[in-house]
């Protein structure tokens, strides 16, 4: 059950992440699949803060896995400076 707009919006933060992308190593695919599964579980429980944190972790792993040699940057949270 989704209980807040922030949880609904959280689904879209990782929309471009594809754990099945052929550019990923198998280990990275496995890691992203597990993180996305946990992220989805938090969304289904209406746990917006946990989903947001997991979404940030997913985006960081995605950056590191798909942009080798480039340092990952924390994605904009849309919540101002934290």
Tab-separated table of C-alpha atoms in Angstrom:
chain	number	residue	atom	x	y	z
A	1	UNK	CA	0.000	0.000	0.000
A	2	UNK	CA	1.463	3.338	-1.084
A	3	UNK	CA	0.834	5.989	1.527
A	4	UNK	CA	2.588	9.132	0.337
A	5	UNK	CA	3.475	11.094	-2.766
A	6	UNK	CA	7.170	10.797	-1.944
A	7	UNK	CA	6.923	7.017	-2.204
A	8	UNK	CA	5.144	7.265	-5.549
A	9	UNK	CA	7.787	9.689	-6.859
A	10	UNK	CA	10.541	7.373	-5.654
A	11	UNK	CA	9.695	4.845	-8.368
A	12	UNK	CA	10.733	7.359	-11.018
A	13	UNK	CA	14.148	8.183	-9.507
A	14	UNK	CA	15.612	4.901	-10.713
A	15	UNK	CA	13.570	4.525	-13.910
A	16	UNK	CA	16.713	4.636	-16.088
A	17	UNK	CA	18.507	1.910	-14.142
A	18	UNK	CA	18.425	-1.423	-15.968
A	19	UNK	CA	19.805	-4.316	-13.933
A	20	UNK	CA	19.656	-6.464	-17.082
A	21	UNK	CA	21.831	-4.110	-19.162
A	22	UNK	CA	24.440	-5.966	-21.228
A	23	UNK	CA	27.086	-3.375	-20.272
A	24	UNK	CA	27.044	-4.630	-16.670
A	25	UNK	CA	29.251	-7.351	-15.284
A	26	UNK	CA	27.299	-10.310	-13.892
A	27	UNK	CA	28.239	-9.357	-10.335
A	28	UNK	CA	26.916	-5.807	-10.882
A	29	UNK	CA	23.688	-7.216	-12.340
A	30	UNK	CA	23.192	-9.403	-9.285
A	31	UNK	CA	23.868	-6.499	-6.927
A	32	UNK	CA	21.476	-4.159	-8.742
A	33	UNK	CA	18.749	-6.824	-8.874
A	34	UNK	CA	18.965	-7.262	-5.095
A	35	UNK	CA	18.955	-3.514	-4.440
A	36	UNK	CA	16.013	-2.920	-6.781
A	37	UNK	CA	14.077	-5.735	-5.108
A	38	UNK	CA	14.684	-4.178	-1.678
A	39	UNK	CA	13.762	-0.711	-3.031
A	40	UNK	CA	10.495	-2.095	-4.386
A	41	UNK	CA	9.739	-3.741	-1.054
A	42	UNK	CA	10.167	-0.438	0.771
A	43	UNK	CA	7.879	1.288	-1.735
A	44	UNK	CA	5.206	-1.373	-1.300
A	45	UNK	CA	5.389	-0.899	2.466
A	46	UNK	CA	5.064	2.877	2.139
A	47	UNK	CA	8.508	3.377	3.686
A	48	UNK	CA	9.506	6.498	1.761
A	49	UNK	CA	12.694	7.341	3.640
A	50	UNK	CA	14.107	3.856	3.278
A	51	UNK	CA	13.083	3.736	-0.390
A	52	UNK	CA	14.754	7.089	-0.996
A	53	UNK	CA	17.991	5.931	0.630
A	54	UNK	CA	17.946	2.687	-1.312
A	55	UNK	CA	17.253	4.629	-4.522
A	56	UNK	CA	20.338	6.759	-3.894
A	57	UNK	CA	22.432	3.622	-3.350
A	58	UNK	CA	21.082	2.145	-6.594
A	59	UNK	CA	21.968	5.287	-8.528
A	60	UNK	CA	25.513	5.291	-7.108
A	61	UNK	CA	26.071	1.629	-8.004
A	62	UNK	CA	24.647	2.282	-11.479
A	63	UNK	CA	27.084	5.178	-12.006
A	64	UNK	CA	30.086	3.144	-10.879
A	65	UNK	CA	29.089	0.099	-12.948
A	66	UNK	CA	28.302	1.952	-16.174
A	67	UNK	CA	30.899	4.736	-16.095
A	68	UNK	CA	34.198	2.970	-15.349
A	69	UNK	CA	37.035	5.313	-14.519
A	70	UNK	CA	34.707	8.126	-13.487
A	71	UNK	CA	34.052	8.931	-9.847
A	72	UNK	CA	30.444	8.541	-8.775
A	73	UNK	CA	28.594	11.625	-7.608
A	74	UNK	CA	25.717	11.686	-5.167
A	75	UNK	CA	22.532	12.198	-7.158
A	76	UNK	CA	20.433	15.272	-6.419
A	77	UNK	CA	17.884	14.274	-3.803
A	78	UNK	CA	15.518	17.090	-4.661
A	79	UNK	CA	15.387	17.849	-0.956
A	80	UNK	CA	18.043	20.541	-0.749
A	81	UNK	CA	21.349	20.223	1.054
A	82	UNK	CA	21.445	17.277	3.439
